[in-house]
């Protein structure tokens, strides 16, 4: 396939090609991964791979527009999160944070019937590594979260999709930046035999300086 992924996983990845921790089988999902164009100088991205415009006319422009708009939403949410941490609203806008962002967008299609007891998942349990992930889903149930990963056996709850609304996942980076005030949520997707589609956009800075911000937020949080 001409749009098959590059070495940075941009482009198309078929079913069973992605695997999370502790999984026996790969995920029962196929995905199309779009990075930020022009970020070839980062270790994470190359030029995006696009389907032939003669086959999907206007698709690239639509995806790029969506990418841009979703990043705008991330930045608006970051302002609210900053205020909740009792720091300035533009706290996350610096170049080291979302001012110089790296966003990964994935178009996802799940299929098949999951069976966690056999390690068969639409998407295996994981937390997102970035600052936050915006998730737009269709109305097919499948996404589950585990509020406390240390409680055994783990308790999983379905997340309802609300038409016209995003699901916002806190990522590992924001948990660290906020000194654990915002928790990165463990989540997974179970297939129920129906096709399920979602679009996820993960936002993080191009480079991450954990210690600096860890210390900085620590002082702010003590003021709460
Ligand atoms: O499709 C979903 O509902 C979840 C996707 C997801 O967890 C991810 O892209 O990191
Ligand atoms: Fe995720």
PDB file of C-alpha atoms and ligand atoms in Angstrom:
ATOM      1  CA  UNK A   1       0.000   0.000   0.000  1.00  0.00           C
ATOM      2  CA  UNK A   2       1.412   3.392  -1.032  1.00  0.00           C
ATOM      3  CA  UNK A   3       0.462   5.148   2.230  1.00  0.00           C
ATOM      4  CA  UNK A   4       1.986   2.485   4.465  1.00  0.00           C
ATOM      5  CA  UNK A   5       3.685   3.998   7.502  1.00  0.00           C
ATOM      6  CA  UNK A   6       7.219   5.361   7.522  1.00  0.00           C
ATOM      7  CA  UNK A   7       9.783   4.573  10.249  1.00  0.00           C
ATOM      8  CA  UNK A   8       8.117   7.175  12.507  1.00  0.00           C
ATOM      9  CA  UNK A   9       4.772   5.376  12.139  1.00  0.00           C
ATOM     10  CA  UNK A  10       3.250   8.197  10.071  1.00  0.00           C
ATOM     11  CA  UNK A  11       0.797   6.911   7.484  1.00  0.00           C
ATOM     12  CA  UNK A  12      -1.247   3.730   7.566  1.00  0.00           C
ATOM     13  CA  UNK A  13      -0.822   0.920  10.123  1.00  0.00           C
ATOM     14  CA  UNK A  14      -2.864  -2.247   9.626  1.00  0.00           C
ATOM     15  CA  UNK A  15      -4.767  -4.304  12.230  1.00  0.00           C
ATOM     16  CA  UNK A  16      -2.517  -6.155  14.749  1.00  0.00           C
ATOM     17  CA  UNK A  17       0.521  -4.005  13.951  1.00  0.00           C
ATOM     18  CA  UNK A  18       0.444  -2.071  17.244  1.00  0.00           C
ATOM     19  CA  UNK A  19       0.950  -3.601  20.628  1.00  0.00           C
ATOM     20  CA  UNK A  20       0.701  -2.154  24.149  1.00  0.00           C
ATOM     21  CA  UNK A  21       2.388  -3.396  27.306  1.00  0.00           C
ATOM     22  CA  UNK A  22       1.461  -6.887  28.522  1.00  0.00           C
ATOM     23  CA  UNK A  23      -0.450  -7.684  25.369  1.00  0.00           C
ATOM     24  CA  UNK A  24      -0.174 -11.012  23.622  1.00  0.00           C
ATOM     25  CA  UNK A  25      -1.927  -9.965  20.411  1.00  0.00           C
ATOM     26  CA  UNK A  26      -1.646  -6.642  18.639  1.00  0.00           C
ATOM     27  CA  UNK A  27      -4.528  -4.156  18.777  1.00  0.00           C
ATOM     28  CA  UNK A  28      -7.597  -4.930  16.662  1.00  0.00           C
ATOM     29  CA  UNK A  29      -7.436  -1.510  15.092  1.00  0.00           C
ATOM     30  CA  UNK A  30      -6.089   0.089  11.963  1.00  0.00           C
ATOM     31  CA  UNK A  31      -4.906   3.665  12.029  1.00  0.00           C
ATOM     32  CA  UNK A  32      -3.727   6.563   9.946  1.00  0.00           C
ATOM     33  CA  UNK A  33      -1.148   8.677  11.756  1.00  0.00           C
ATOM     34  CA  UNK A  34      -0.506  12.322  10.840  1.00  0.00           C
ATOM     35  CA  UNK A  35       2.313  14.277  12.481  1.00  0.00           C
ATOM     36  CA  UNK A  36       3.053  17.981  12.264  1.00  0.00           C
ATOM     37  CA  UNK A  37       4.224  18.964   8.797  1.00  0.00           C
ATOM     38  CA  UNK A  38       7.651  20.593   8.650  1.00  0.00           C
ATOM     39  CA  UNK A  39       8.908  19.144  11.923  1.00  0.00           C
ATOM     40  CA  UNK A  40      11.564  17.032  10.240  1.00  0.00           C
ATOM     41  CA  UNK A  41      14.146  18.473  12.592  1.00  0.00           C
ATOM     42  CA  UNK A  42      12.569  16.632  15.526  1.00  0.00           C
ATOM     43  CA  UNK A  43      13.359  13.003  16.251  1.00  0.00           C
ATOM     44  CA  UNK A  44       9.628  12.238  16.211  1.00  0.00           C
ATOM     45  CA  UNK A  45       8.372  13.276  12.789  1.00  0.00           C
ATOM     46  CA  UNK A  46       9.107  13.060   9.096  1.00  0.00           C
ATOM     47  CA  UNK A  47       7.110  14.581   6.243  1.00  0.00           C
ATOM     48  CA  UNK A  48       3.581  13.203   6.395  1.00  0.00           C
ATOM     49  CA  UNK A  49       2.422  10.527   4.027  1.00  0.00           C
ATOM     50  CA  UNK A  50      -0.805  11.425   2.207  1.00  0.00           C
ATOM     51  CA  UNK A  51      -3.115   9.372   0.004  1.00  0.00           C
ATOM     52  CA  UNK A  52      -3.091  10.284  -3.674  1.00  0.00           C
ATOM     53  CA  UNK A  53      -5.299  13.417  -4.109  1.00  0.00           C
ATOM     54  CA  UNK A  54      -6.772  11.871  -7.273  1.00  0.00           C
ATOM     55  CA  UNK A  55      -8.209   9.173  -5.039  1.00  0.00           C
ATOM     56  CA  UNK A  56      -9.192  11.323  -2.034  1.00  0.00           C
ATOM     57  CA  UNK A  57      -9.485  14.864  -3.293  1.00  0.00           C
ATOM     58  CA  UNK A  58      -9.321  17.565  -0.574  1.00  0.00           C
ATOM     59  CA  UNK A  59      -8.606  15.045   2.175  1.00  0.00           C
ATOM     60  CA  UNK A  60      -5.184  16.420   3.101  1.00  0.00           C
ATOM     61  CA  UNK A  61      -6.526  19.991   3.414  1.00  0.00           C
ATOM     62  CA  UNK A  62      -9.425  18.786   5.587  1.00  0.00           C
ATOM     63  CA  UNK A  63      -7.095  16.857   7.884  1.00  0.00           C
ATOM     64  CA  UNK A  64      -4.676  19.769   8.182  1.00  0.00           C
ATOM     65  CA  UNK A  65      -7.526  22.118   9.033  1.00  0.00           C
ATOM     66  CA  UNK A  66      -8.832  19.722  11.659  1.00  0.00           C
ATOM     67  CA  UNK A  67      -5.338  19.325  13.101  1.00  0.00           C
ATOM     68  CA  UNK A  68      -4.961  23.109  13.416  1.00  0.00           C
ATOM     69  CA  UNK A  69      -8.392  23.626  14.993  1.00  0.00           C
ATOM     70  CA  UNK A  70      -7.977  20.754  17.456  1.00  0.00           C
ATOM     71  CA  UNK A  71      -4.664  22.232  18.588  1.00  0.00           C
ATOM     72  CA  UNK A  72      -6.480  25.537  19.189  1.00  0.00           C
ATOM     73  CA  UNK A  73      -8.948  23.648  21.419  1.00  0.00           C
ATOM     74  CA  UNK A  74      -6.024  22.038  23.320  1.00  0.00           C
ATOM     75  CA  UNK A  75      -4.544  25.450  23.978  1.00  0.00           C
ATOM     76  CA  UNK A  76      -7.899  26.790  25.231  1.00  0.00           C
ATOM     77  CA  UNK A  77      -8.213  23.818  27.593  1.00  0.00           C
ATOM     78  CA  UNK A  78      -4.616  24.378  28.749  1.00  0.00           C
ATOM     79  CA  UNK A  79      -5.608  27.891  29.853  1.00  0.00           C
ATOM     80  CA  UNK A  80      -8.374  26.503  32.045  1.00  0.00           C
ATOM     81  CA  UNK A  81      -6.008  23.892  33.485  1.00  0.00           C
ATOM     82  CA  UNK A  82      -3.449  26.605  34.261  1.00  0.00           C
ATOM     83  CA  UNK A  83      -6.034  28.677  36.117  1.00  0.00           C
ATOM     84  CA  UNK A  84      -7.073  25.593  38.076  1.00  0.00           C
ATOM     85  CA  UNK A  85      -3.404  25.229  39.130  1.00  0.00           C
ATOM     86  CA  UNK A  86      -3.453  28.850  40.282  1.00  0.00           C
ATOM     87  CA  UNK A  87      -0.840  29.941  37.742  1.00  0.00           C
ATOM     88  CA  UNK A  88      -1.276  32.484  34.930  1.00  0.00           C
ATOM     89  CA  UNK A  89      -3.696  31.496  32.159  1.00  0.00           C
ATOM     90  CA  UNK A  90      -0.884  31.635  29.590  1.00  0.00           C
ATOM     91  CA  UNK A  91       1.386  29.431  31.699  1.00  0.00           C
ATOM     92  CA  UNK A  92       1.376  26.584  29.151  1.00  0.00           C
ATOM     93  CA  UNK A  93       1.868  28.928  26.167  1.00  0.00           C
ATOM     94  CA  UNK A  94       5.671  29.229  26.490  1.00  0.00           C
ATOM     95  CA  UNK A  95       7.797  27.782  23.656  1.00  0.00           C
ATOM     96  CA  UNK A  96       8.972  24.998  25.975  1.00  0.00           C
ATOM     97  CA  UNK A  97       5.373  23.949  26.488  1.00  0.00           C
ATOM     98  CA  UNK A  98       2.459  24.275  24.042  1.00  0.00           C
ATOM     99  CA  UNK A  99       3.904  27.406  22.370  1.00  0.00           C
ATOM    100  CA  UNK A 100       6.038  25.069  20.246  1.00  0.00           C
ATOM    101  CA  UNK A 101       3.812  22.038  20.054  1.00  0.00           C
ATOM    102  CA  UNK A 102       4.171  18.645  18.529  1.00  0.00           C
ATOM    103  CA  UNK A 103       0.773  17.132  17.872  1.00  0.00           C
ATOM    104  CA  UNK A 104       0.086  13.647  16.657  1.00  0.00           C
ATOM    105  CA  UNK A 105      -3.245  12.910  15.091  1.00  0.00           C
ATOM    106  CA  UNK A 106      -4.568   9.415  14.591  1.00  0.00           C
ATOM    107  CA  UNK A 107      -7.616   8.294  12.673  1.00  0.00           C
ATOM    108  CA  UNK A 108      -8.657   5.004  14.213  1.00  0.00           C
ATOM    109  CA  UNK A 109     -10.893   2.166  13.098  1.00  0.00           C
ATOM    110  CA  UNK A 110     -11.613  -0.695  15.503  1.00  0.00           C
ATOM    111  CA  UNK A 111     -13.102  -4.026  14.608  1.00  0.00           C
ATOM    112  CA  UNK A 112     -13.811  -7.428  16.125  1.00  0.00           C
ATOM    113  CA  UNK A 113     -14.815  -8.661  19.523  1.00  0.00           C
ATOM    114  CA  UNK A 114     -12.417  -8.073  22.417  1.00  0.00           C
ATOM    115  CA  UNK A 115     -11.775 -10.510  25.221  1.00  0.00           C
ATOM    116  CA  UNK A 116      -9.552  -9.048  27.968  1.00  0.00           C
ATOM    117  CA  UNK A 117      -9.200 -12.502  29.594  1.00  0.00           C
ATOM    118  CA  UNK A 118      -7.398 -13.621  26.417  1.00  0.00           C
ATOM    119  CA  UNK A 119      -5.503 -10.355  25.972  1.00  0.00           C
ATOM    120  CA  UNK A 120      -7.594  -9.388  22.935  1.00  0.00           C
ATOM    121  CA  UNK A 121      -8.280  -5.649  22.764  1.00  0.00           C
ATOM    122  CA  UNK A 122      -9.320  -2.964  20.310  1.00  0.00           C
ATOM    123  CA  UNK A 123      -6.588  -1.007  22.060  1.00  0.00           C
ATOM    124  CA  UNK A 124      -4.692  -2.409  25.031  1.00  0.00           C
ATOM    125  CA  UNK A 125      -4.472  -0.630  28.419  1.00  0.00           C
ATOM    126  CA  UNK A 126      -2.204   2.409  28.342  1.00  0.00           C
ATOM    127  CA  UNK A 127      -1.948   6.031  29.361  1.00  0.00           C
ATOM    128  CA  UNK A 128      -1.108   8.739  26.842  1.00  0.00           C
ATOM    129  CA  UNK A 129       2.410  10.108  27.143  1.00  0.00           C
ATOM    130  CA  UNK A 130       1.767  13.710  26.052  1.00  0.00           C
ATOM    131  CA  UNK A 131       0.195  16.643  27.834  1.00  0.00           C
ATOM    132  CA  UNK A 132      -3.368  15.924  26.786  1.00  0.00           C
ATOM    133  CA  UNK A 133      -5.281  14.001  24.141  1.00  0.00           C
ATOM    134  CA  UNK A 134      -8.474  15.189  22.480  1.00  0.00           C
ATOM    135  CA  UNK A 135     -10.637  12.308  21.462  1.00  0.00           C
ATOM    136  CA  UNK A 136     -13.558  12.550  19.073  1.00  0.00           C
ATOM    137  CA  UNK A 137     -15.512   9.285  18.828  1.00  0.00           C
ATOM    138  CA  UNK A 138     -18.576   7.974  17.055  1.00  0.00           C
ATOM    139  CA  UNK A 139     -21.460   6.724  19.188  1.00  0.00           C
ATOM    140  CA  UNK A 140     -20.192   3.125  19.373  1.00  0.00           C
ATOM    141  CA  UNK A 141     -19.215   2.270  22.968  1.00  0.00           C
ATOM    142  CA  UNK A 142     -15.744   0.913  23.542  1.00  0.00           C
ATOM    143  CA  UNK A 143     -13.546   3.294  25.522  1.00  0.00           C
ATOM    144  CA  UNK A 144     -13.008   2.365  29.165  1.00  0.00           C
ATOM    145  CA  UNK A 145     -11.020   4.071  31.915  1.00  0.00           C
ATOM    146  CA  UNK A 146      -9.528   2.749  35.128  1.00  0.00           C
ATOM    147  CA  UNK A 147      -9.524   5.452  37.807  1.00  0.00           C
ATOM    148  CA  UNK A 148      -7.014   3.713  40.069  1.00  0.00           C
ATOM    149  CA  UNK A 149      -4.416   1.570  38.344  1.00  0.00           C
ATOM    150  CA  UNK A 150      -3.087   0.246  41.675  1.00  0.00           C
ATOM    151  CA  UNK A 151      -6.354  -1.353  42.838  1.00  0.00           C
ATOM    152  CA  UNK A 152      -6.428  -5.064  41.963  1.00  0.00           C
ATOM    153  CA  UNK A 153      -8.431  -6.379  40.217  1.00  0.00           C
ATOM    154  CA  UNK A 154      -8.675  -3.259  38.120  1.00  0.00           C
ATOM    155  CA  UNK A 155     -12.122  -1.701  37.804  1.00  0.00           C
ATOM    156  CA  UNK A 156     -12.955  -0.522  34.269  1.00  0.00           C
ATOM    157  CA  UNK A 157     -15.752   1.928  33.458  1.00  0.00           C
ATOM    158  CA  UNK A 158     -17.185   2.763  30.031  1.00  0.00           C
ATOM    159  CA  UNK A 159     -17.018   6.388  28.905  1.00  0.00           C
ATOM    160  CA  UNK A 160     -20.088   7.595  27.047  1.00  0.00           C
ATOM    161  CA  UNK A 161     -19.472   9.579  23.918  1.00  0.00           C
ATOM    162  CA  UNK A 162     -21.435  12.837  23.834  1.00  0.00           C
ATOM    163  CA  UNK A 163     -22.360  14.050  20.370  1.00  0.00           C
ATOM    164  CA  UNK A 164     -20.369  17.139  19.434  1.00  0.00           C
ATOM    165  CA  UNK A 165     -18.111  16.889  22.513  1.00  0.00           C
ATOM    166  CA  UNK A 166     -14.502  15.811  22.932  1.00  0.00           C
ATOM    167  CA  UNK A 167     -13.224  13.382  25.524  1.00  0.00           C
ATOM    168  CA  UNK A 168     -10.085  14.954  27.034  1.00  0.00           C
ATOM    169  CA  UNK A 169      -7.437  12.601  28.387  1.00  0.00           C
ATOM    170  CA  UNK A 170      -4.794  13.942  30.739  1.00  0.00           C
ATOM    171  CA  UNK A 171      -1.397  12.593  29.683  1.00  0.00           C
ATOM    172  CA  UNK A 172       1.657  11.483  31.672  1.00  0.00           C
ATOM    173  CA  UNK A 173       3.436  14.759  31.010  1.00  0.00           C
ATOM    174  CA  UNK A 174       0.697  16.887  32.562  1.00  0.00           C
ATOM    175  CA  UNK A 175       0.552  14.578  35.569  1.00  0.00           C
ATOM    176  CA  UNK A 176       4.245  15.229  36.059  1.00  0.00           C
ATOM    177  CA  UNK A 177       4.016  18.966  35.372  1.00  0.00           C
ATOM    178  CA  UNK A 178       1.152  19.358  37.857  1.00  0.00           C
ATOM    179  CA  UNK A 179       2.867  17.309  40.565  1.00  0.00           C
ATOM    180  CA  UNK A 180       0.197  14.640  40.260  1.00  0.00           C
ATOM    181  CA  UNK A 181      -2.752  17.000  40.766  1.00  0.00           C
ATOM    182  CA  UNK A 182      -4.049  16.047  37.320  1.00  0.00           C
ATOM    183  CA  UNK A 183      -3.905  12.297  36.881  1.00  0.00           C
ATOM    184  CA  UNK A 184      -2.992  10.585  33.662  1.00  0.00           C
ATOM    185  CA  UNK A 185      -5.798   8.109  33.092  1.00  0.00           C
ATOM    186  CA  UNK A 186      -5.255   4.465  32.225  1.00  0.00           C
ATOM    187  CA  UNK A 187      -7.613   3.556  29.389  1.00  0.00           C
ATOM    188  CA  UNK A 188      -8.336   0.869  26.826  1.00  0.00           C
ATOM    189  CA  UNK A 189     -10.776   0.144  24.018  1.00  0.00           C
ATOM    190  CA  UNK A 190     -12.919  -2.978  23.835  1.00  0.00           C
ATOM    191  CA  UNK A 191     -14.437  -4.036  20.550  1.00  0.00           C
ATOM    192  CA  UNK A 192     -18.029  -5.312  20.632  1.00  0.00           C
ATOM    193  CA  UNK A 193     -18.143  -6.675  17.107  1.00  0.00           C
ATOM    194  CA  UNK A 194     -19.265  -3.365  15.591  1.00  0.00           C
ATOM    195  CA  UNK A 195     -17.008  -1.065  13.604  1.00  0.00           C
ATOM    196  CA  UNK A 196     -15.916   1.879  15.745  1.00  0.00           C
ATOM    197  CA  UNK A 197     -14.203   5.062  14.555  1.00  0.00           C
ATOM    198  CA  UNK A 198     -12.372   7.744  16.518  1.00  0.00           C
ATOM    199  CA  UNK A 199      -9.920  10.585  15.971  1.00  0.00           C
ATOM    200  CA  UNK A 200      -7.301  11.259  18.606  1.00  0.00           C
ATOM    201  CA  UNK A 201      -5.004  14.248  18.803  1.00  0.00           C
ATOM    202  CA  UNK A 202      -2.152  14.105  21.278  1.00  0.00           C
ATOM    203  CA  UNK A 203      -0.425  17.385  22.167  1.00  0.00           C
ATOM    204  CA  UNK A 204       3.011  17.797  23.714  1.00  0.00           C
ATOM    205  CA  UNK A 205       5.924  20.211  23.371  1.00  0.00           C
ATOM    206  CA  UNK A 206       8.591  19.477  20.778  1.00  0.00           C
ATOM    207  CA  UNK A 207      11.109  18.944  23.552  1.00  0.00           C
ATOM    208  CA  UNK A 208      10.374  18.160  27.159  1.00  0.00           C
ATOM    209  CA  UNK A 209      12.196  19.610  30.146  1.00  0.00           C
ATOM    210  CA  UNK A 210      10.616  17.784  33.026  1.00  0.00           C
ATOM    211  CA  UNK A 211      12.643  18.999  35.953  1.00  0.00           C
ATOM    212  CA  UNK A 212      12.303  22.694  35.344  1.00  0.00           C
ATOM    213  CA  UNK A 213       8.538  22.624  35.225  1.00  0.00           C
ATOM    214  CA  UNK A 214       8.199  20.068  37.944  1.00  0.00           C
ATOM    215  CA  UNK A 215       9.923  22.450  40.318  1.00  0.00           C
ATOM    216  CA  UNK A 216       8.103  25.506  39.013  1.00  0.00           C
ATOM    217  CA  UNK A 217       4.607  24.070  39.337  1.00  0.00           C
ATOM    218  CA  UNK A 218       5.457  22.714  42.752  1.00  0.00           C
ATOM    219  CA  UNK A 219       5.745  26.232  44.161  1.00  0.00           C
ATOM    220  CA  UNK A 220       2.564  27.430  42.486  1.00  0.00           C
ATOM    221  CA  UNK A 221       0.574  24.480  43.671  1.00  0.00           C
ATOM    222  CA  UNK A 222       1.512  25.148  47.258  1.00  0.00           C
ATOM    223  CA  UNK A 223      -0.411  28.415  47.011  1.00  0.00           C
ATOM    224  CA  UNK A 224      -3.714  26.621  46.374  1.00  0.00           C
TER     225      UNK A 224
HETATM  226  O1  LIG B   1     -10.266   5.396  20.268  1.00  0.00           O
HETATM  227  C1  LIG B   1     -10.335   5.637  21.454  1.00  0.00           C
HETATM  228  O2  LIG B   1     -11.425   5.805  22.031  1.00  0.00           O
HETATM  229  C2  LIG B   1      -9.063   5.733  22.277  1.00  0.00           C
HETATM  230  C3  LIG B   1      -7.827   6.059  21.475  1.00  0.00           C
HETATM  231  C4  LIG B   1      -6.604   6.175  22.325  1.00  0.00           C
HETATM  232  O3  LIG B   1      -6.557   5.763  23.453  1.00  0.00           O
HETATM  233  C5  LIG B   1      -5.397   6.841  21.794  1.00  0.00           C
HETATM  234  O4  LIG B   1      -5.359   7.212  20.615  1.00  0.00           O
HETATM  235  O5  LIG B   1      -4.421   7.015  22.573  1.00  0.00           O
HETATM  236 FE1  LIG B   2      -4.848   6.569  24.490  1.00  0.00          FE
END
